[in-house]
PDB file of C-alpha atoms in Angstrom:
ATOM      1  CA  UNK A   7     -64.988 -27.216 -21.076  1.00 51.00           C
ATOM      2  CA  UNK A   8     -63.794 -23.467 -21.649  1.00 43.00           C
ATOM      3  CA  UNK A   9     -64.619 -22.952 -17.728  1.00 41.00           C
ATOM      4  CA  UNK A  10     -61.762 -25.953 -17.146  1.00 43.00           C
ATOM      5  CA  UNK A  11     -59.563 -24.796 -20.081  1.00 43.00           C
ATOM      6  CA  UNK A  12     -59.912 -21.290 -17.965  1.00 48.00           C
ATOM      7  CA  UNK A  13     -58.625 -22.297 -14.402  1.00 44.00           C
ATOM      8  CA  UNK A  14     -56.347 -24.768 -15.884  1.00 51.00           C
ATOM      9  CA  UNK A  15     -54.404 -21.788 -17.217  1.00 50.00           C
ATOM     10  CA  UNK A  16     -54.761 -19.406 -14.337  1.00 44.00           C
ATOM     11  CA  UNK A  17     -53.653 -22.426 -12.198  1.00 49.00           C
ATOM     12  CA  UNK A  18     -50.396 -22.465 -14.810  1.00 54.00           C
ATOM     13  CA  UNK A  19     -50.156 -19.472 -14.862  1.00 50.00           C
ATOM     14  CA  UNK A  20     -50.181 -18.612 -10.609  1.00 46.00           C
ATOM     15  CA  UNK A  21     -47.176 -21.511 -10.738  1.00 50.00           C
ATOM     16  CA  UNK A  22     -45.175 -19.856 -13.320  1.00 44.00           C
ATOM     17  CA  UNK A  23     -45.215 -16.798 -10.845  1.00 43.00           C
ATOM     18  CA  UNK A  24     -44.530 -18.616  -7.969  1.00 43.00           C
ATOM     19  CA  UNK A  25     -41.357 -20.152  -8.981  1.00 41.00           C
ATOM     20  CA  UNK A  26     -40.389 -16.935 -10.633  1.00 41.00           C
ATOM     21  CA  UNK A  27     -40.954 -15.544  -6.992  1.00 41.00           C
ATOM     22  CA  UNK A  28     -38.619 -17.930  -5.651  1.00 38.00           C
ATOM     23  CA  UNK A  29     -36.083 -17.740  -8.316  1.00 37.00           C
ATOM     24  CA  UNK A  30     -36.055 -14.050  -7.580  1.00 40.00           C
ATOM     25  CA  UNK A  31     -35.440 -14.482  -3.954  1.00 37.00           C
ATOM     26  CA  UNK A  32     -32.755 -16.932  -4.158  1.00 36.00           C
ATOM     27  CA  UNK A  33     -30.987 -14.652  -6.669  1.00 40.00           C
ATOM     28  CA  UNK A  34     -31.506 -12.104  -4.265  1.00 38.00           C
ATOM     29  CA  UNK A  35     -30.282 -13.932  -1.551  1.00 37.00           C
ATOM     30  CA  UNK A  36     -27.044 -15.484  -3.668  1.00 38.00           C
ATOM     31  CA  UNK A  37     -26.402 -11.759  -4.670  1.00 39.00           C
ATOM     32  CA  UNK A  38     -26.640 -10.466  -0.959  1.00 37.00           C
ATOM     33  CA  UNK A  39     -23.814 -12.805  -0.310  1.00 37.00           C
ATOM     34  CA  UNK A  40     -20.966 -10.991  -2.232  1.00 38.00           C
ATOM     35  CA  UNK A  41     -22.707  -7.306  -2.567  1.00 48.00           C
ATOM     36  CA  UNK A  42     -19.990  -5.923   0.203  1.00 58.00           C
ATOM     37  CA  UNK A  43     -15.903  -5.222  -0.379  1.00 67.00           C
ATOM     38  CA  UNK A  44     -13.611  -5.367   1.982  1.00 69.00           C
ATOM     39  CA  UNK A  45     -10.925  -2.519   2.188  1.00 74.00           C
ATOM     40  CA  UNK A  46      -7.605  -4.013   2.213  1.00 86.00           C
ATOM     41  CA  UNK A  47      -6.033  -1.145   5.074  1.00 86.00           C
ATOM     42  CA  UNK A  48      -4.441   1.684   6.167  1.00 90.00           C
ATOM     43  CA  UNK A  49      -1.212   3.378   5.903  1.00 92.00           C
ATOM     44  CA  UNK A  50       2.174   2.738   7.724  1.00 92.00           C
ATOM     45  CA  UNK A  51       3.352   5.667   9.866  1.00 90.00           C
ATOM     46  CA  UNK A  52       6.577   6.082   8.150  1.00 91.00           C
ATOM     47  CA  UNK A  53       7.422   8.966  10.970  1.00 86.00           C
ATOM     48  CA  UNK A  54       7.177   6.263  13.791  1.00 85.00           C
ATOM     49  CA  UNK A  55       8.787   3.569  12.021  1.00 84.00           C
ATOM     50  CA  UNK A  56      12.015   6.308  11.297  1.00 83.00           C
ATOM     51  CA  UNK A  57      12.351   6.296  14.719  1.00 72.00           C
ATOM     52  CA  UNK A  58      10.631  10.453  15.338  1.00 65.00           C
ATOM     53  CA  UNK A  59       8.817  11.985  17.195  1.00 46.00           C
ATOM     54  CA  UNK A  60       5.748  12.496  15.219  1.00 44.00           C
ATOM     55  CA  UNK A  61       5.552  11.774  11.237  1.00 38.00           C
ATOM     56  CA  UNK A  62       5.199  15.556  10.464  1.00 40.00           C
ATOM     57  CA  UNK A  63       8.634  16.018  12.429  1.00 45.00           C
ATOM     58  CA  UNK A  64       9.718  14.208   8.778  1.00 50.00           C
ATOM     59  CA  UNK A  65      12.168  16.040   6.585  1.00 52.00           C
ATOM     60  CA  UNK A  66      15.051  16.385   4.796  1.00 57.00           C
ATOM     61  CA  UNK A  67      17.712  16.198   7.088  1.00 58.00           C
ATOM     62  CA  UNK A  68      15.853  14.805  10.034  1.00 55.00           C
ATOM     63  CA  UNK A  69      17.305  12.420  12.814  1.00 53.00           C
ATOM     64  CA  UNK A  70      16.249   8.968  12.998  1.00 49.00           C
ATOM     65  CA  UNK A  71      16.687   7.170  16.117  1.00 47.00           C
ATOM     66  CA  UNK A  72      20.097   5.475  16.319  1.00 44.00           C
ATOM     67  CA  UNK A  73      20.795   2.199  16.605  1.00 42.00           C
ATOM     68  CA  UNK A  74      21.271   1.220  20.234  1.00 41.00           C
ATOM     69  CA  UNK A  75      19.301   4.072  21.432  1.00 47.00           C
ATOM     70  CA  UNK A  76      17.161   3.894  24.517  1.00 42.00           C
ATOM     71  CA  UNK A  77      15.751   0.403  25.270  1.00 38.00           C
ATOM     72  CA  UNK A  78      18.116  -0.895  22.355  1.00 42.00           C
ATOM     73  CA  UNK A  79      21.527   0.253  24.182  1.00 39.00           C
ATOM     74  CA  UNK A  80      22.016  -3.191  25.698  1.00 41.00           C
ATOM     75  CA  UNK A  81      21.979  -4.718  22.150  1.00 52.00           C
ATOM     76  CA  UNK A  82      25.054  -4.782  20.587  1.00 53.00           C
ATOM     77  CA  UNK A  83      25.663  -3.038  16.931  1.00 54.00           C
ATOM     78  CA  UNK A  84      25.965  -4.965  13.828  1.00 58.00           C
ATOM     79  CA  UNK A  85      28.939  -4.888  12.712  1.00 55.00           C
ATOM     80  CA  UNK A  86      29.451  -1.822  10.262  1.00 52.00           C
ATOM     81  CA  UNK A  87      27.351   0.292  11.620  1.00 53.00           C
ATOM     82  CA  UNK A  88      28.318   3.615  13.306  1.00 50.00           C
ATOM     83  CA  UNK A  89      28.357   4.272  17.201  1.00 49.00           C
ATOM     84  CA  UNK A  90      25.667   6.738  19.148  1.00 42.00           C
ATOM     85  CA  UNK A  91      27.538   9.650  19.330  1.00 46.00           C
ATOM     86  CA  UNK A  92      26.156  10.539  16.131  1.00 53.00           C
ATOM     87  CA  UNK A  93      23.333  10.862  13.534  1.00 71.00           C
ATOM     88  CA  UNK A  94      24.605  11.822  10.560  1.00 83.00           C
ATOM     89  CA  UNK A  95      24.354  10.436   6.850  1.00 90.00           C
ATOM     90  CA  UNK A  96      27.531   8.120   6.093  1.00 89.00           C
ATOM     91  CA  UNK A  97      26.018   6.632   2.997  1.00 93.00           C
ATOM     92  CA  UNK A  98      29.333   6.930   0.144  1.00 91.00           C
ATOM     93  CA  UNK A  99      27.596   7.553  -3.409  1.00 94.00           C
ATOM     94  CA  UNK A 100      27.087   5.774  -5.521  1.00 95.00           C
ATOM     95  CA  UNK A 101      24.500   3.831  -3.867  1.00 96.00           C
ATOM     96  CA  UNK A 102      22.428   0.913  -3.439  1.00 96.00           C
ATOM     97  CA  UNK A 103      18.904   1.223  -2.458  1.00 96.00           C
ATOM     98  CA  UNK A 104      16.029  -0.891  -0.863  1.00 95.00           C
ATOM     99  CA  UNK A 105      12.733  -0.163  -1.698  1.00 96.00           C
ATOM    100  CA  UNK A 106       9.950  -1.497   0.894  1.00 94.00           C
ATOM    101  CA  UNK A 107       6.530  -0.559   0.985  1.00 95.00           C
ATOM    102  CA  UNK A 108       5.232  -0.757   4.623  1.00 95.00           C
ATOM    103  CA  UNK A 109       1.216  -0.871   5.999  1.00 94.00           C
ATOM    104  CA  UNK A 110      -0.422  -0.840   8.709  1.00 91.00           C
ATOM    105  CA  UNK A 111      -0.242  -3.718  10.649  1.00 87.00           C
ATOM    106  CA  UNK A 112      -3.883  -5.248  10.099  1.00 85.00           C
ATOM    107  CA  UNK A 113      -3.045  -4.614   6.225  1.00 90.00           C
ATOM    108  CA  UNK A 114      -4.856  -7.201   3.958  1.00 84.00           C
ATOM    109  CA  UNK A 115      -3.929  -8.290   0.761  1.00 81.00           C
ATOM    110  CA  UNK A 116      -1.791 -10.072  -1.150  1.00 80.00           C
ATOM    111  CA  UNK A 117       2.169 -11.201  -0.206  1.00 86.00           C
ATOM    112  CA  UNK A 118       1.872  -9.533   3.077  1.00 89.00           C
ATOM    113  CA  UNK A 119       4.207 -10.375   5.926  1.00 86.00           C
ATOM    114  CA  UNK A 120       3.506  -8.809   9.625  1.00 80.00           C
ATOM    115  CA  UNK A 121       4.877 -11.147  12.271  1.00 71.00           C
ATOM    116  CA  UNK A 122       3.033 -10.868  15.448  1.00 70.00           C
ATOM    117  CA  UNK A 123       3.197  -8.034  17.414  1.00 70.00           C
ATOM    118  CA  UNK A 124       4.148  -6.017  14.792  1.00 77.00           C
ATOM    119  CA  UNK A 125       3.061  -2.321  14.138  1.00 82.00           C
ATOM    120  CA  UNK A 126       3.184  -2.509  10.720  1.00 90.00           C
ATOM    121  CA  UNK A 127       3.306  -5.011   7.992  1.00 90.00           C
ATOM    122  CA  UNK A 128       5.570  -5.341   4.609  1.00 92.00           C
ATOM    123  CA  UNK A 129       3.759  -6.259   1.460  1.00 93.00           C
ATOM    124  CA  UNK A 130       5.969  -7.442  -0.854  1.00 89.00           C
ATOM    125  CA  UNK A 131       3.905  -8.069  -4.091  1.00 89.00           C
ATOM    126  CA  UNK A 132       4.748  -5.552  -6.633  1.00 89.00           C
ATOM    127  CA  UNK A 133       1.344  -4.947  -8.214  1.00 89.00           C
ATOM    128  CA  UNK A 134       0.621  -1.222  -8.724  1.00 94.00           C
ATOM    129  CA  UNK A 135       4.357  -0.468  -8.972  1.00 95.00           C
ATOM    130  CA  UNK A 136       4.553   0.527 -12.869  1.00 94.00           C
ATOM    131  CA  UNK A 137       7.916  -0.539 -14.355  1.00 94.00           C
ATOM    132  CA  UNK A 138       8.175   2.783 -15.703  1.00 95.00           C
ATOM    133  CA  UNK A 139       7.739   4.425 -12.443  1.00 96.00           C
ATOM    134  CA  UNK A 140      10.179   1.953 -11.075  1.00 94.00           C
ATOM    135  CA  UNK A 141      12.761   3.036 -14.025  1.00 95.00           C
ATOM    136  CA  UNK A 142      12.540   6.776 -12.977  1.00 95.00           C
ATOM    137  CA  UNK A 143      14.472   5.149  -9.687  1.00 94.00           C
ATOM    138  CA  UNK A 144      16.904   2.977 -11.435  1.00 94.00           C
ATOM    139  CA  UNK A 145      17.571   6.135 -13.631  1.00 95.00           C
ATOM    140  CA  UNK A 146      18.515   8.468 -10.569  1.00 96.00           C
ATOM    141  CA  UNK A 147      22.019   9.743 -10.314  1.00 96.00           C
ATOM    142  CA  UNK A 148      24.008   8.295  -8.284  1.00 96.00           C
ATOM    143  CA  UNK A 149      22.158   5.096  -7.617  1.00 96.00           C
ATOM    144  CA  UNK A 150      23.931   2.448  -8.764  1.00 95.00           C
ATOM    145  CA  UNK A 151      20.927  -0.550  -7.672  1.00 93.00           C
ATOM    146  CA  UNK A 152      17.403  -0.420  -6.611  1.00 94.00           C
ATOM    147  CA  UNK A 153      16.145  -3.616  -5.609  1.00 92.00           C
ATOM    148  CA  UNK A 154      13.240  -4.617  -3.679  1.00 90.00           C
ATOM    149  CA  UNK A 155      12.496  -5.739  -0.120  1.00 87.00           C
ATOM    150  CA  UNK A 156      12.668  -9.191  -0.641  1.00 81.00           C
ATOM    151  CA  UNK A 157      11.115 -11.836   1.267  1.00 78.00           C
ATOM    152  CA  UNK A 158      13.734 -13.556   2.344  1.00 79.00           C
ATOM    153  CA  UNK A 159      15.540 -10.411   3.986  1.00 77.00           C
ATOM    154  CA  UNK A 160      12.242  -9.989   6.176  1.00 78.00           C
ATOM    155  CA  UNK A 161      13.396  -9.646   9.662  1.00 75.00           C
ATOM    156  CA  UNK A 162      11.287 -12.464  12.154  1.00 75.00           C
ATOM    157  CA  UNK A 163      10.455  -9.048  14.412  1.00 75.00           C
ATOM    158  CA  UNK A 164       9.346  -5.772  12.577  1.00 77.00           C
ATOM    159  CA  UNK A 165       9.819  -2.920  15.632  1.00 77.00           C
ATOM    160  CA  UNK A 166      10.701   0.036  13.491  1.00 79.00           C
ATOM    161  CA  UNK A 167      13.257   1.363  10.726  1.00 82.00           C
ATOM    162  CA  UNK A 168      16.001  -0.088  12.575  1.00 85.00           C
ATOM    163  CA  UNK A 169      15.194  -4.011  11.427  1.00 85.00           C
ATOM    164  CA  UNK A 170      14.515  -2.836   8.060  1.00 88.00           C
ATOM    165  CA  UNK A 171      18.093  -1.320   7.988  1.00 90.00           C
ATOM    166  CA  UNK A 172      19.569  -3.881   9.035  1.00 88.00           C
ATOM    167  CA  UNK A 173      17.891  -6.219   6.282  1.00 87.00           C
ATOM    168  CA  UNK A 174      18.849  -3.758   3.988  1.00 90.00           C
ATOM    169  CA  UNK A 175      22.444  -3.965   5.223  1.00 90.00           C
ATOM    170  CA  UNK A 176      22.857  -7.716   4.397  1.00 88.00           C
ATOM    171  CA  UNK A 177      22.804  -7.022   0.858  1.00 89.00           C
ATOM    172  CA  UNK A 178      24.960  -4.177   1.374  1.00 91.00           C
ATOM    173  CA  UNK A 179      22.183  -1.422   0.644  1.00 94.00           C
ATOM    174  CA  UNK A 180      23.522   2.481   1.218  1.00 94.00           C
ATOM    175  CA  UNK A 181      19.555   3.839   1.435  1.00 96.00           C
ATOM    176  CA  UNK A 182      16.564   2.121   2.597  1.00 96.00           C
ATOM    177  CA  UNK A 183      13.656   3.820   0.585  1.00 97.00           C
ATOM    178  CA  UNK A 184      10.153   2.839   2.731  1.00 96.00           C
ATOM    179  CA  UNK A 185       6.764   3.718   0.832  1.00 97.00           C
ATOM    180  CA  UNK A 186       3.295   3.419   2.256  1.00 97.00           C
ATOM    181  CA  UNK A 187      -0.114   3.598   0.738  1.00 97.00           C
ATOM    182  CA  UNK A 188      -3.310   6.008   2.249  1.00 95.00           C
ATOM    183  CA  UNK A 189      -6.544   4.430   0.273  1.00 93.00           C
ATOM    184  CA  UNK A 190      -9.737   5.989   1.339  1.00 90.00           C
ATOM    185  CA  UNK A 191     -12.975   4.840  -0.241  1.00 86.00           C
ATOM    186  CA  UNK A 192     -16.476   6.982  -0.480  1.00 82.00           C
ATOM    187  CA  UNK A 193     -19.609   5.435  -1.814  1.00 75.00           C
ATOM    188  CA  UNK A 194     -21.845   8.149  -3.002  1.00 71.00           C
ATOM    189  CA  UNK A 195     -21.480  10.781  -0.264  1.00 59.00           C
ATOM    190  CA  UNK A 196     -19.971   8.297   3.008  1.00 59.00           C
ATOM    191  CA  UNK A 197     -16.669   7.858   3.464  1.00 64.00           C
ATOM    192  CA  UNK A 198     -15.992   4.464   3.988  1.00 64.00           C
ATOM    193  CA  UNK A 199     -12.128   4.833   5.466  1.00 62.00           C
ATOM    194  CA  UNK A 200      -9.615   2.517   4.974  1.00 64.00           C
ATOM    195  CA  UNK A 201     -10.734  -0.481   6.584  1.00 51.00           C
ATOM    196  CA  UNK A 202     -14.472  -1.209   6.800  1.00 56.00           C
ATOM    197  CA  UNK A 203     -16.988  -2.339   4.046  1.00 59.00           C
ATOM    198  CA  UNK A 204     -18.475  -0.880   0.924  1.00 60.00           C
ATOM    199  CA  UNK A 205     -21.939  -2.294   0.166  1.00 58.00           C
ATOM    200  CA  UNK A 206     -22.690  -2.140  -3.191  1.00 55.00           C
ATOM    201  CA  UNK A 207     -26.442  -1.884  -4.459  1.00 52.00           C
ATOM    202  CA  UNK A 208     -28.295  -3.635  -7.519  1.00 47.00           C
ATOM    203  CA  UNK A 209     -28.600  -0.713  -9.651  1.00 45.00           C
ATOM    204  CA  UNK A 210     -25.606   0.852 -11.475  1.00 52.00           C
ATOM    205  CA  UNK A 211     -26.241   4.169  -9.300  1.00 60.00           C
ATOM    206  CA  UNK A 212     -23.250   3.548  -6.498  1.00 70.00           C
ATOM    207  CA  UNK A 213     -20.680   5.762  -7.448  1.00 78.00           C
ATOM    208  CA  UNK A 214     -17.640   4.710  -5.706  1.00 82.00           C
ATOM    209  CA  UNK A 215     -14.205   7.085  -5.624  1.00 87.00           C
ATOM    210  CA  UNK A 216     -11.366   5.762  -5.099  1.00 90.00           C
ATOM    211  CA  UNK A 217      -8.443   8.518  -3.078  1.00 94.00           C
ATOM    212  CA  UNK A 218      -5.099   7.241  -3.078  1.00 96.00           C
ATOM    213  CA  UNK A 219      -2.136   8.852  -1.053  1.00 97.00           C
ATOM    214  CA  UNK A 220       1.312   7.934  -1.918  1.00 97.00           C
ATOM    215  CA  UNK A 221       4.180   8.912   1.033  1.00 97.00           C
ATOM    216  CA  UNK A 222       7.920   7.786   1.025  1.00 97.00           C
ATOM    217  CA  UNK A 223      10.752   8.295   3.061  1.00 96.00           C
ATOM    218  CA  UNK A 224      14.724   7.964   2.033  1.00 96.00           C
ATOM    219  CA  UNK A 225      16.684   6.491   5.253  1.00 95.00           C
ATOM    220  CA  UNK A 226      20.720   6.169   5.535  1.00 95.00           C
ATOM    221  CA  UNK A 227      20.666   2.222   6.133  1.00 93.00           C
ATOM    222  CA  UNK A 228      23.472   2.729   8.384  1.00 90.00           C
ATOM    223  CA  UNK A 229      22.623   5.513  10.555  1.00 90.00           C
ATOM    224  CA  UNK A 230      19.009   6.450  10.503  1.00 90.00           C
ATOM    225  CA  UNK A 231      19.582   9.693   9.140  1.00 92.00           C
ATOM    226  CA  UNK A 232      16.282  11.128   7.139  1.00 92.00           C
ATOM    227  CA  UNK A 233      17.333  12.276   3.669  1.00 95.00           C
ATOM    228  CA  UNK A 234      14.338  13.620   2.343  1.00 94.00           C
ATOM    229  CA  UNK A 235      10.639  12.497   2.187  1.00 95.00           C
ATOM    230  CA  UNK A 236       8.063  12.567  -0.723  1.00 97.00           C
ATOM    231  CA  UNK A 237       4.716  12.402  -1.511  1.00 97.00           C
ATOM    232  CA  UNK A 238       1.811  12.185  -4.316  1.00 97.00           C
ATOM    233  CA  UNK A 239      -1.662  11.534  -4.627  1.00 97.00           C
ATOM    234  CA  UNK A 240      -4.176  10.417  -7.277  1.00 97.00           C
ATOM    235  CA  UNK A 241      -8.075   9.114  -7.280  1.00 92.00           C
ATOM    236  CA  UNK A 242     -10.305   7.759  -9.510  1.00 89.00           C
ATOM    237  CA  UNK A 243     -14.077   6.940 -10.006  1.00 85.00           C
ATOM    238  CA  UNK A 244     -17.057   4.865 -10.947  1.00 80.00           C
ATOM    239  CA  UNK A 245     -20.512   4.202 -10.780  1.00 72.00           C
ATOM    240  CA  UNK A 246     -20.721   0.032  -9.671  1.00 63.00           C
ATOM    241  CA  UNK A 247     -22.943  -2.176  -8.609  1.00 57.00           C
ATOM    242  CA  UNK A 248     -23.330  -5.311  -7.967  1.00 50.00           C
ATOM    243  CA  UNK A 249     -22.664  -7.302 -10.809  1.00 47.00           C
ATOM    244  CA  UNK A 250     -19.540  -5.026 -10.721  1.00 56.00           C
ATOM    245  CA  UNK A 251     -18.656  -6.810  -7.045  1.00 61.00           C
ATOM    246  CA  UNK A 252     -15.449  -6.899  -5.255  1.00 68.00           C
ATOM    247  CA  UNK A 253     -12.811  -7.298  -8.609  1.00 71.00           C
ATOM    248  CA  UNK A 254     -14.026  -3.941  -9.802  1.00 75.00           C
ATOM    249  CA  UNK A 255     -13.701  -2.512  -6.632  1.00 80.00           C
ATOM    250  CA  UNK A 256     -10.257  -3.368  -6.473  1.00 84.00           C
ATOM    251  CA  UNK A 257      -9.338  -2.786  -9.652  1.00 87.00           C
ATOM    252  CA  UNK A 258     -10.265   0.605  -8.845  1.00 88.00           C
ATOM    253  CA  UNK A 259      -7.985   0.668  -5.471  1.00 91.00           C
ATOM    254  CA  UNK A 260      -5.275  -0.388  -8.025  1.00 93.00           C
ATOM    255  CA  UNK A 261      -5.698   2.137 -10.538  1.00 94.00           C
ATOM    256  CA  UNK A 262      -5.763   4.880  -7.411  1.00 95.00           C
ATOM    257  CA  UNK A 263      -2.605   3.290  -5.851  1.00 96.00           C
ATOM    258  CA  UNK A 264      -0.488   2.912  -9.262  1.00 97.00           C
ATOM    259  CA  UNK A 265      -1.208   6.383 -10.696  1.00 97.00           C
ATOM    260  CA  UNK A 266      -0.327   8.031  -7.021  1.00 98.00           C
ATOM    261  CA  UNK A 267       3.084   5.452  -7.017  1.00 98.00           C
ATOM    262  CA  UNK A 268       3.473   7.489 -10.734  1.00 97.00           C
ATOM    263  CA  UNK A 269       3.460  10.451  -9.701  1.00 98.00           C
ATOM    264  CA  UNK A 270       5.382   9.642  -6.056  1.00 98.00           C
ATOM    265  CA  UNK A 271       7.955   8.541  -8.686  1.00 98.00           C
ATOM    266  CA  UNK A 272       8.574  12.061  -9.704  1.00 97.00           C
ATOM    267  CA  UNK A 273       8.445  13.117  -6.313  1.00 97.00           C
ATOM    268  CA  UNK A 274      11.317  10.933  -5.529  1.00 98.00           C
ATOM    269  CA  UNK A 275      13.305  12.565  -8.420  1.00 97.00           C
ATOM    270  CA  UNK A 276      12.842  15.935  -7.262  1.00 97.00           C
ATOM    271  CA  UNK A 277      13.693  15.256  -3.624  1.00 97.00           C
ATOM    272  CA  UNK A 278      16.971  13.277  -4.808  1.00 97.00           C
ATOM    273  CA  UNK A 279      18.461  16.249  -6.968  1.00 95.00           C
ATOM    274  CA  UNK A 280      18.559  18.136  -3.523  1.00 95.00           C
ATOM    275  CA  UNK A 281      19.499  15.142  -1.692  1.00 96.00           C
ATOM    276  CA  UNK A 282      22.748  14.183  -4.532  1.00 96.00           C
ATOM    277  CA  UNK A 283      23.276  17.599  -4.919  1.00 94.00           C
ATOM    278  CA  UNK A 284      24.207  18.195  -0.865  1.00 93.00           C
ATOM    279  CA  UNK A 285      25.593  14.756   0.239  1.00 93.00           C
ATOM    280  CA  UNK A 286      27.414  13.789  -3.225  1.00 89.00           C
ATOM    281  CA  UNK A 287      30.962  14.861  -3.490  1.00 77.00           C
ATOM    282  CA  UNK A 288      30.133  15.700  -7.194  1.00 56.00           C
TER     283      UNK A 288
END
């Protein structure tokens, strides 16, 4: 009776770990499923979309390309805007502004336009954008409005700076301010880059950190003319894993991205005393 009693229970006993096996693997294998984040994208390259040469030919001052120029001469100018014969800033202060924040074009995320064919792509959510960084703009001298790219003014084709301006231009906008984000992601000692996948592990041992690098440019709507560029960066980090998953990942990304839009905030300030003190007739 004991011997029966005996290899009843072992019997039990081998079930009891069997099933725990398999509820171990399937956890395993339901985990396995969402252990990897996407990265949303790379930057815009705010020098090519101003119409230069090469982005580090940015500055204050610079020359965008005019409308009209090269394989745009056969188009005809919309109305307003000044002839070929030359770049210069016309914007009269005080002005209006347009703030857009540009990516590159396989950018993935949330409220992001990029028509086909497009180099880059407009994202027009505003969720890193603090409203007190966004105050530091409304606050500027000599800037009567800032108001966002919206939706509606999206141009069907996105070439370069030039459809931008003349979005900008419908609602009468002096200054087309274009922003981009450059989020890198390493995961322990691998860089990850912009756009491939972090796979997190089980353990909370995967440090993740979290670069973000904030870049603007100020553009006279009218002409092209480069007033100025700006530029910040911030980064933050974490050990994860993956009961962490893809939301903490990305609420990392945001915390990167809104503290580097912070401090591109007081970027902008600075470059816009020079840039109010040497165009303004005040």
């Amino acid at each position: 009776m004991l011997l029966l009693f005996t290899i009843g229970t072992l019997m039990n006993s081998y079930r009891l770990i069997a099933l725990a096996a398999v509820f171990t693997a399937t956890s395993v294998a339901g985990c396995t499923t969402s252990s990897s984040f996407v990265t949303p994208g790379g930057p815009a390259s705010l020098g090519a979309i101003a119409g230069l040469a090469e982005p580090s030919a940015l500055g204050g001052g610079a020359k965008g390309r005019m409308l009209g120029e090269a394989s745009e001469a056969s188009e005809p100018l919309p109305e307003g805007f000044v002839p070929l014969s030359a770049v210069e800033p016309v914007a009269e202060f005080p002005v209006n502004m347009v703030a857009a924040r540009v990516q590159a074009g396989n950018f993935r995320g949330e409220a992001v336009y990029r028509p086909d064919g497009a180099s880059f792509s407009i994202v027009t959510a505003r969720n890193v954008e603090s409203d007190e960084a966004l105050e530091k703009l409304f606050e500027l001298p000599g800037v009567e409005q800032v108001q966002p790219m919206n939706r509606l003014l999206v141009p069907n084709r996105l070439r370069d700076a030039k459809d931008l301006r003349e979005s900008a231009a419908v609602v009468k906008a002096n200054m087309l301010l274009l922003y981009t984000f450059d989020t890198t992601f390493r995961q322990d000692d691998q860089d990850v880059g912009p756009l491939n996948i972090l796979a997190l592990g089980f353990l909370p041992n995967q440090k993740i950190t979290v670069n973000s690098t904030a870049s603007a440019v100020l553009i006279d709507t009218q002409s092209g003319f480069v007033y100025g560029v700006a530029e910040a960066s911030a980064d933050t980090a974490e050990n994860t894993n993956i009961y962490r998953g893809r939301d903490g990942i990305d609420a990392l990304r945001n915390q990167a991205e809104r503290e580097a839009f912070d401090r591109l905030a007081d970027e902008i300030t600075r470059m816009w005393t020079r840039v109010f003190t040497q165009f303004s007739d005040t």
